[in-house]
Coordinates of N, CA and C and ligand atoms in Angstrom, one line a residue:
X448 N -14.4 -6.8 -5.5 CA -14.4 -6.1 -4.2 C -14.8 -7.2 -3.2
X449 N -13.8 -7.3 -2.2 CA -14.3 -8.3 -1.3 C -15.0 -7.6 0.5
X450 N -16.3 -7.8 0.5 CA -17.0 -7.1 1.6 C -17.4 -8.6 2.7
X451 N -17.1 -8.4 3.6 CA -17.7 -9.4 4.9 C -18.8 -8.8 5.6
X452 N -19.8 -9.9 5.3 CA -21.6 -9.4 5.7 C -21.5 -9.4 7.6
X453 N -21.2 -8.6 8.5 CA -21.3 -8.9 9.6 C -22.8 -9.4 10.2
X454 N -23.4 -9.4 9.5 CA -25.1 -10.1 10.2 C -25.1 -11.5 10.4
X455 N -24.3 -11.9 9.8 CA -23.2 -13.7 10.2 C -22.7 -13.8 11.3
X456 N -22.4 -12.3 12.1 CA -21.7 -12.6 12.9 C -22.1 -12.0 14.5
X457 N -22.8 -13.1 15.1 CA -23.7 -12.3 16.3 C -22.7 -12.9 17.6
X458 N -22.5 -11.8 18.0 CA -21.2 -11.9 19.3 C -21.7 -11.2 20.3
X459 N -21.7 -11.8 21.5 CA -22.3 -11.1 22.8 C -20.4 -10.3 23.3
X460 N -20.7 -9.6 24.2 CA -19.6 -8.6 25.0 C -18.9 -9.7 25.2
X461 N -17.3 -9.7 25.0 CA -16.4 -10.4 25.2 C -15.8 -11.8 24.3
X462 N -17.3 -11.8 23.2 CA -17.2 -13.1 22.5 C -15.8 -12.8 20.9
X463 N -15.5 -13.4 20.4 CA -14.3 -13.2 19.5 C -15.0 -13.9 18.3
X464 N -15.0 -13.4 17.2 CA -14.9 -14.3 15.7 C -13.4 -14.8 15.5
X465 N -13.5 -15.3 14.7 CA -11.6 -16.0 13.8 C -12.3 -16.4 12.4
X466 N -11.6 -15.5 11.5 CA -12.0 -16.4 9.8 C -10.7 -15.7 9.1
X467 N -10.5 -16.7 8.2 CA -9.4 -16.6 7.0 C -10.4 -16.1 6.0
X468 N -9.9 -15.0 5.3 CA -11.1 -14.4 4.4 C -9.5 -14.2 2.9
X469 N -9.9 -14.7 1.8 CA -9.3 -14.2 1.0 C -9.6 -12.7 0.3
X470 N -9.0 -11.4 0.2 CA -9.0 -10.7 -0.1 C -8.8 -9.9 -1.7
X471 N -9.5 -9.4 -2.3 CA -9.2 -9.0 -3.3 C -8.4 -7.6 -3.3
X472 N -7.2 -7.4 -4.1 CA -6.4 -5.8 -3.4 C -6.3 -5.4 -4.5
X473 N -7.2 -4.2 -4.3 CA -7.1 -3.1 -6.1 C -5.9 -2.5 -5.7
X474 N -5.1 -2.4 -6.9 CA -3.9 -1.9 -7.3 C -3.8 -0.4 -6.6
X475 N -2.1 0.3 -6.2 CA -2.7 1.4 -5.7 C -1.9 2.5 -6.9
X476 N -2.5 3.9 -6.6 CA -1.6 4.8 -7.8 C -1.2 5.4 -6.5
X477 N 0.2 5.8 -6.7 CA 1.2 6.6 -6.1 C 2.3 7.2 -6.9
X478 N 2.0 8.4 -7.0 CA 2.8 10.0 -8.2 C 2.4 9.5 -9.1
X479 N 1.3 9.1 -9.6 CA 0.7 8.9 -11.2 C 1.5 7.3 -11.6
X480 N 2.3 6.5 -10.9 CA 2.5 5.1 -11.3 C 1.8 4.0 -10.6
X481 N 1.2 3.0 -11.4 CA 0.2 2.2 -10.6 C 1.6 0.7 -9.7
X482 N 1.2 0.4 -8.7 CA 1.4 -0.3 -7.8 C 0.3 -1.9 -7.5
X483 N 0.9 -2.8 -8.3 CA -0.3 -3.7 -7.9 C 0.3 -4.9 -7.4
X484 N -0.7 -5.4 -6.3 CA -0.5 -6.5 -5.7 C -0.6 -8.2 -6.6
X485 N 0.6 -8.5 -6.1 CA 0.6 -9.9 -6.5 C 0.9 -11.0 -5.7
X486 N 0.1 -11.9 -5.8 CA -1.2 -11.9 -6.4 C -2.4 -11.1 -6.0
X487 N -3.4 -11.0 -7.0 CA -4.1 -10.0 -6.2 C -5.3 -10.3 -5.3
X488 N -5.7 -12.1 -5.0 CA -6.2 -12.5 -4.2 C -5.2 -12.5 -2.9
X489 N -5.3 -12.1 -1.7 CA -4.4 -12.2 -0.4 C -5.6 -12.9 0.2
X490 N -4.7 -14.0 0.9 CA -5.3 -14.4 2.3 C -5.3 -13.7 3.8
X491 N -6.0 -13.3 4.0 CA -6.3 -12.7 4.9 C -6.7 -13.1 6.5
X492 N -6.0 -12.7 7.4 CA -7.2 -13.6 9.0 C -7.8 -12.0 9.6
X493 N -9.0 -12.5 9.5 CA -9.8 -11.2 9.8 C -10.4 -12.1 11.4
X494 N -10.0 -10.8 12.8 CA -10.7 -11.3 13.9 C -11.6 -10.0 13.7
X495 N -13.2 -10.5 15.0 CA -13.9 -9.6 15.3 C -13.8 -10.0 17.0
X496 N -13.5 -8.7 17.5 CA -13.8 -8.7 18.9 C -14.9 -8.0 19.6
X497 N -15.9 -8.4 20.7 CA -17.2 -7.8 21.0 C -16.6 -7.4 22.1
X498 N -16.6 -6.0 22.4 CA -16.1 -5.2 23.6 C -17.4 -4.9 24.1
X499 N -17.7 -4.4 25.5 CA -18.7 -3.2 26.0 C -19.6 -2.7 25.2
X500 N -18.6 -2.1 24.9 CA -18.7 -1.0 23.8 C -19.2 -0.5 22.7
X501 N -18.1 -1.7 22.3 CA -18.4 -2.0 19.9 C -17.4 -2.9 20.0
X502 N -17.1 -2.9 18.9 CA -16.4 -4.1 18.2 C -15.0 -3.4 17.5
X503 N -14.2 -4.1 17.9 CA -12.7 -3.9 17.4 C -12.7 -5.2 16.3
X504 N -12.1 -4.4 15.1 CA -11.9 -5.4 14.1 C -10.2 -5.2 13.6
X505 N -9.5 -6.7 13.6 CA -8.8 -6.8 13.3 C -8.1 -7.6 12.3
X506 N -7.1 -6.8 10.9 CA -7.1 -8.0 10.4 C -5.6 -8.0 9.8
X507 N -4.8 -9.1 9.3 CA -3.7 -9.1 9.3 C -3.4 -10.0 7.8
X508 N -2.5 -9.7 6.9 CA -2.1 -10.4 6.0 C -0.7 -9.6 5.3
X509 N -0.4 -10.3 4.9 CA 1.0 -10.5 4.0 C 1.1 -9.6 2.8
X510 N 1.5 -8.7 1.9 CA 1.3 -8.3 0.4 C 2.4 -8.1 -0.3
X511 N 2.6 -8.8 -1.8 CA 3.7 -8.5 -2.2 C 2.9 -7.3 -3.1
X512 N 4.2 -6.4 -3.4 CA 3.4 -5.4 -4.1 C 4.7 -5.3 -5.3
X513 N 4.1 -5.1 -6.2 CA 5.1 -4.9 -8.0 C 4.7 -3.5 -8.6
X514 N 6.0 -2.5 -8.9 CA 6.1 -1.5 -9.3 C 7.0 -0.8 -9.6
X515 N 7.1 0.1 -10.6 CA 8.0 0.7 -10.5 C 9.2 1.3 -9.3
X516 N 10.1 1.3 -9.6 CA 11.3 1.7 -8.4 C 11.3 3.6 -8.5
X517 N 11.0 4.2 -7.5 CA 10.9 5.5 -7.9 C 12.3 6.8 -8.6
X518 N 13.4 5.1 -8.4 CA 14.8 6.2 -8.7 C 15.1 5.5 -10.7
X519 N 15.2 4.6 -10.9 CA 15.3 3.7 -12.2 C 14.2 3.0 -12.7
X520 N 13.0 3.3 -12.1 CA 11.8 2.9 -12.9 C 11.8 1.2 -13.6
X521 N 12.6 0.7 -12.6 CA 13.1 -1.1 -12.7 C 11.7 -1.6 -12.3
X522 N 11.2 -2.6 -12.1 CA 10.3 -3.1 -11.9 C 10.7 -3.5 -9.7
X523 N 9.9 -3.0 -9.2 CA 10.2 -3.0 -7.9 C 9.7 -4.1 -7.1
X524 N 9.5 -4.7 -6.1 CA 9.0 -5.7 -5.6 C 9.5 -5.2 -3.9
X525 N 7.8 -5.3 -3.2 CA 7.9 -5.1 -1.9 C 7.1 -6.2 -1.5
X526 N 7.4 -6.9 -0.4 CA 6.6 -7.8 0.7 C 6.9 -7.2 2.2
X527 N 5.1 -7.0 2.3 CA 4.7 -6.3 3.3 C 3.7 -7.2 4.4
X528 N 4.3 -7.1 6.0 CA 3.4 -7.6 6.5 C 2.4 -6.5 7.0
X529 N 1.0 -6.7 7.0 CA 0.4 -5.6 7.5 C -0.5 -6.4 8.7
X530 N -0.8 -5.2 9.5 CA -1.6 -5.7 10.7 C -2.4 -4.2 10.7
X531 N -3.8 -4.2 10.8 CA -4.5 -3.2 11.4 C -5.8 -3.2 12.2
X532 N -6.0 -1.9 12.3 CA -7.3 -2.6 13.6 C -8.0 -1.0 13.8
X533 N -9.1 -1.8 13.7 CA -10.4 -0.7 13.5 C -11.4 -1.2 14.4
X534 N -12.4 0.4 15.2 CA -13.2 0.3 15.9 C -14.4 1.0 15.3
X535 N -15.5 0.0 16.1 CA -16.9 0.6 15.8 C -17.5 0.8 16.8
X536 N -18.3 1.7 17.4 CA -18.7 2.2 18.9 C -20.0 1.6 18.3
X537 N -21.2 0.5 19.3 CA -21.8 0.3 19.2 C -22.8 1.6 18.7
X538 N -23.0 3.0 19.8 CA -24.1 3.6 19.1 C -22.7 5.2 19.4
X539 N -22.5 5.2 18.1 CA -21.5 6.0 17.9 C -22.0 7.2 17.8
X540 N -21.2 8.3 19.0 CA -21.4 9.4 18.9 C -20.8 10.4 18.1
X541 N -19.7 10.4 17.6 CA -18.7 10.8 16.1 C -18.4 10.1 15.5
X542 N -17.9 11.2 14.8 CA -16.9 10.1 13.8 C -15.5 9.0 13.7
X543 N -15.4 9.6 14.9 CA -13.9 9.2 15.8 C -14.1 7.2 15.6
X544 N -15.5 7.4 16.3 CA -16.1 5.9 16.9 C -16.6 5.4 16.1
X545 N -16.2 6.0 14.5 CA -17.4 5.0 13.6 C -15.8 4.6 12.1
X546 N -15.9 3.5 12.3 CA -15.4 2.8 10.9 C -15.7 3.4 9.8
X547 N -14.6 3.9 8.7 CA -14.8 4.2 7.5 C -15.4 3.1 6.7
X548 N -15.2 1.8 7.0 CA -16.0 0.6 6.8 C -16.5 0.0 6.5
X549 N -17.4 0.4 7.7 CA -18.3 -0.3 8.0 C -19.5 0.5 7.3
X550 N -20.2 -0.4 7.0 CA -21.9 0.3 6.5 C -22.8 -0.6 6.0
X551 N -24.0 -0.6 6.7 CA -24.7 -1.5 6.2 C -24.7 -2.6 6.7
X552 N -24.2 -3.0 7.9 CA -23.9 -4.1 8.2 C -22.6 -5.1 7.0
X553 N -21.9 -4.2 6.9 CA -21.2 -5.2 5.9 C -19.1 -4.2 6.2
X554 N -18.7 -5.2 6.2 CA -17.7 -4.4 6.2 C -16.6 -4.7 4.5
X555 N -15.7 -3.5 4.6 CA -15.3 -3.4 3.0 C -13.9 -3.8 3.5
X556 N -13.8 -4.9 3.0 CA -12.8 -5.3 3.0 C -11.3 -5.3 2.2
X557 N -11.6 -4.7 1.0 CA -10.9 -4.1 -0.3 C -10.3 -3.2 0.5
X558 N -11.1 -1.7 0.6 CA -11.1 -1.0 0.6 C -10.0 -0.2 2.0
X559 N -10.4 -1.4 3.3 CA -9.8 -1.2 4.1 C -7.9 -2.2 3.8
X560 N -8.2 -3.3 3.3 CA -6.9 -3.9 3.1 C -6.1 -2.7 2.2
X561 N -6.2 -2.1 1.3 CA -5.8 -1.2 0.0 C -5.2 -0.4 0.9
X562 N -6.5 0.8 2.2 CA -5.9 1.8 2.9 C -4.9 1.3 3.4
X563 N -4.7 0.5 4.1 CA -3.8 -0.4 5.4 C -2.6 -0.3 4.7
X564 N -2.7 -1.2 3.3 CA -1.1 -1.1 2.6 C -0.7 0.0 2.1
X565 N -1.2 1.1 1.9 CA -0.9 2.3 1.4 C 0.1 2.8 2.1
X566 N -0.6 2.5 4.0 CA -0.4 3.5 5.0 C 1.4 2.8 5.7
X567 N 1.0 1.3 5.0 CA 2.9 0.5 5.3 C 3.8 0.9 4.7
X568 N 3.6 1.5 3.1 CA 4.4 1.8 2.7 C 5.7 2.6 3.1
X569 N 6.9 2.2 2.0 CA 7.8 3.3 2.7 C 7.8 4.4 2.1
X570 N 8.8 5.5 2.6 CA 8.7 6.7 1.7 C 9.0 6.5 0.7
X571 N 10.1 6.3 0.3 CA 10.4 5.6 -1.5 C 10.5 3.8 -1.8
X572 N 9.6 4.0 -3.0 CA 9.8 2.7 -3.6 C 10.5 2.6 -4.5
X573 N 12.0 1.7 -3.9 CA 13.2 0.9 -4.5 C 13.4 -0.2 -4.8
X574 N 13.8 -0.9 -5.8 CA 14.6 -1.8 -6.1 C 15.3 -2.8 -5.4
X575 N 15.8 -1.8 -4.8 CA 17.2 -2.1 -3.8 C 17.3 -0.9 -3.2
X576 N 17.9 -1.1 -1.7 CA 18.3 -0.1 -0.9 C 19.6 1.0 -1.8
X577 N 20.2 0.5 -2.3 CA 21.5 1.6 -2.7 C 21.1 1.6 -4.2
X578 N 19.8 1.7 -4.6 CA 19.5 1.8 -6.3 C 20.1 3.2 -7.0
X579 N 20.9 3.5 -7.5 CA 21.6 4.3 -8.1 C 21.2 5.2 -8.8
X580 N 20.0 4.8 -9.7 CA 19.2 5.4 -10.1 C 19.6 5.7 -11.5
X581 N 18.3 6.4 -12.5 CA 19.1 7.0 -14.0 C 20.3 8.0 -13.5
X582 N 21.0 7.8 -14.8 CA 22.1 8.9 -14.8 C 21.3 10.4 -15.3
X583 N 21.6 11.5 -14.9 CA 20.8 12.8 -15.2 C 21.6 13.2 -16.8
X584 N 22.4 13.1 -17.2 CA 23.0 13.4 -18.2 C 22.3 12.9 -19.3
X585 N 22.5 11.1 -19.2 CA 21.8 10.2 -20.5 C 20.8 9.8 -20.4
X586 N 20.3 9.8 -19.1 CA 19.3 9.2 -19.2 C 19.2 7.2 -18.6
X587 N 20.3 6.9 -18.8 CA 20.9 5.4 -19.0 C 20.5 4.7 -17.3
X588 N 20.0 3.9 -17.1 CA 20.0 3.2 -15.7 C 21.6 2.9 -15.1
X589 N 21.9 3.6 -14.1 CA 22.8 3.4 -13.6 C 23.3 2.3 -12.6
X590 N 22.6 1.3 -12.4 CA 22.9 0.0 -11.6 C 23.4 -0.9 -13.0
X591 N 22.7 -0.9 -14.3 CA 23.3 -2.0 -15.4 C 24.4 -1.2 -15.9
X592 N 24.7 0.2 -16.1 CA 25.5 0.8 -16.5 C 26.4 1.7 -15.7
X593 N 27.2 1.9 -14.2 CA 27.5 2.7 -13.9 C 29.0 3.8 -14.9
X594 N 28.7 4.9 -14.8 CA 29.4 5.6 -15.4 C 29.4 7.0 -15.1
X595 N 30.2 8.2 -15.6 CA 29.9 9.4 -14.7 C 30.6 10.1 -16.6
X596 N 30.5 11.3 -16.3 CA 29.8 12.2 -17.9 C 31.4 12.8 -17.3
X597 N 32.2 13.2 -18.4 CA 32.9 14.8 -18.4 C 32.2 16.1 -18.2
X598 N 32.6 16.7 -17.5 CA 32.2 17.9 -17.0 C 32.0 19.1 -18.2
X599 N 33.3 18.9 -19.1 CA 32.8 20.3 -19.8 C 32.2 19.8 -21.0
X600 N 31.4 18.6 -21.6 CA 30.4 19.1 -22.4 C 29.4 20.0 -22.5
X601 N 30.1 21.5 -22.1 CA 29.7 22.4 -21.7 C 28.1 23.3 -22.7
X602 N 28.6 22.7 -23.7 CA 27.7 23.8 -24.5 C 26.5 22.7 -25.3
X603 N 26.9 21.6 -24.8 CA 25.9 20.4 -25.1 C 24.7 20.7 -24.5
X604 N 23.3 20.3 -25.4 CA 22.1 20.8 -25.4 C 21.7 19.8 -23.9
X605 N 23.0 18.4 -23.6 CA 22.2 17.6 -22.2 C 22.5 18.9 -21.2
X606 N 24.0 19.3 -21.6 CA 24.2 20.0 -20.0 C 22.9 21.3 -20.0
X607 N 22.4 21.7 -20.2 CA 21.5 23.1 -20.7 C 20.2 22.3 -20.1
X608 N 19.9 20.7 -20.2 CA 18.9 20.4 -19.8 C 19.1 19.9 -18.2
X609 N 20.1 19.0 -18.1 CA 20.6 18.8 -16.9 C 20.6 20.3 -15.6
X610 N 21.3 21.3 -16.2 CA 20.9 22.3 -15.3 C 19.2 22.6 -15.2
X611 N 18.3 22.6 -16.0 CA 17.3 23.0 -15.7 C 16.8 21.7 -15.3
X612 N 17.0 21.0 -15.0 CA 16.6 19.4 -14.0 C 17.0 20.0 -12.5
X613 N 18.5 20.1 -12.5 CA 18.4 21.1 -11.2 C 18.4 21.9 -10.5
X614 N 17.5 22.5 -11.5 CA 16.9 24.2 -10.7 C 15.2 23.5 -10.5
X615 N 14.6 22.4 -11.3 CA 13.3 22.1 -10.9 C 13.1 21.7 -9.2
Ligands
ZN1385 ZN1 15.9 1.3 -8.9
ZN1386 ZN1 25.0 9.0 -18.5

């Protein structure tokens, strides 16, 4: 888990940090399949900005992420640029104005890089854009094998299961 000790970092109103922080990225689960970043050290550029206020924290890095493809369960590969940005209200009156974070003077760095890429994601994780997906009959990956079933293997124990595929 990678946390940045902000007590390192004393900034008057208007002053700016800049540091390259290497990040450690725990793997993420999405529908019960795990998602993990490769590599799982990311370089990271983390700014801190000193507002009035509080402090806006910004940080930005690259992720390739490895997983299953949600249509043929192929091995998937996404590279994601992510950018995010978080505020802390000096003496914060809600929750609105306070970093999930931050605590302790230390901010969590994992924890927020992990959220951030969650939140890039797209709706489905593919392959490829036109991934074809298993065939419902055999079962068989349909991008190495395209093919399509006769219709009246009617009293076959697949069709009996294929219909109850789609009525789920
Ligand atoms: Zn696929
Ligand atoms: Zn088939």
């Amino acid at each position: 888990m990678t946390t940045f000790s902000l007590r390192q970092v004393r900034l008057r109103s208007g002053e700016e940090y800049r540091d390259e922080i290497e990040i450690d990225v725990e793997p993420l689960e999405l529908g019960g399949q795990r998602y993990i970043v490769v590599p799982e050290k990311v370089p990271a550029e983390l700014s801190i900005h000193r507002a009035s206020t509080g402090t806006v924290f910004q940080l930005s890095f690259r992720a390739r992420l490895h997983g299953p493809c949600v249509r043929c369960l192929d091995d998937a590969v996404l590279e994601l640029p992510i950018s995010a940005r978080e505020y802390q209200a000096t003496n914060p009156m809600s929750d609105e104005l306070r970093s999930p974070y931050v605590a302790d003077d230390k901010l969590d760095l994992s924890a927020w890089a992990r959220d951030a890429l969650a939140l890039a994601l797209p709706e489905q994780i593919l392959c490829r854009p036109e991934c074809a997906g298993l065939c419902p009959v055999c079962g068989k990956n349909l991008n190495d094998e395209p093919h399509e079933h006769e219709e009246e293997t009617s009293d076959s124990r697949w069709s009996a299961l294929s219909e109850l595929r789609d009525r789920l």
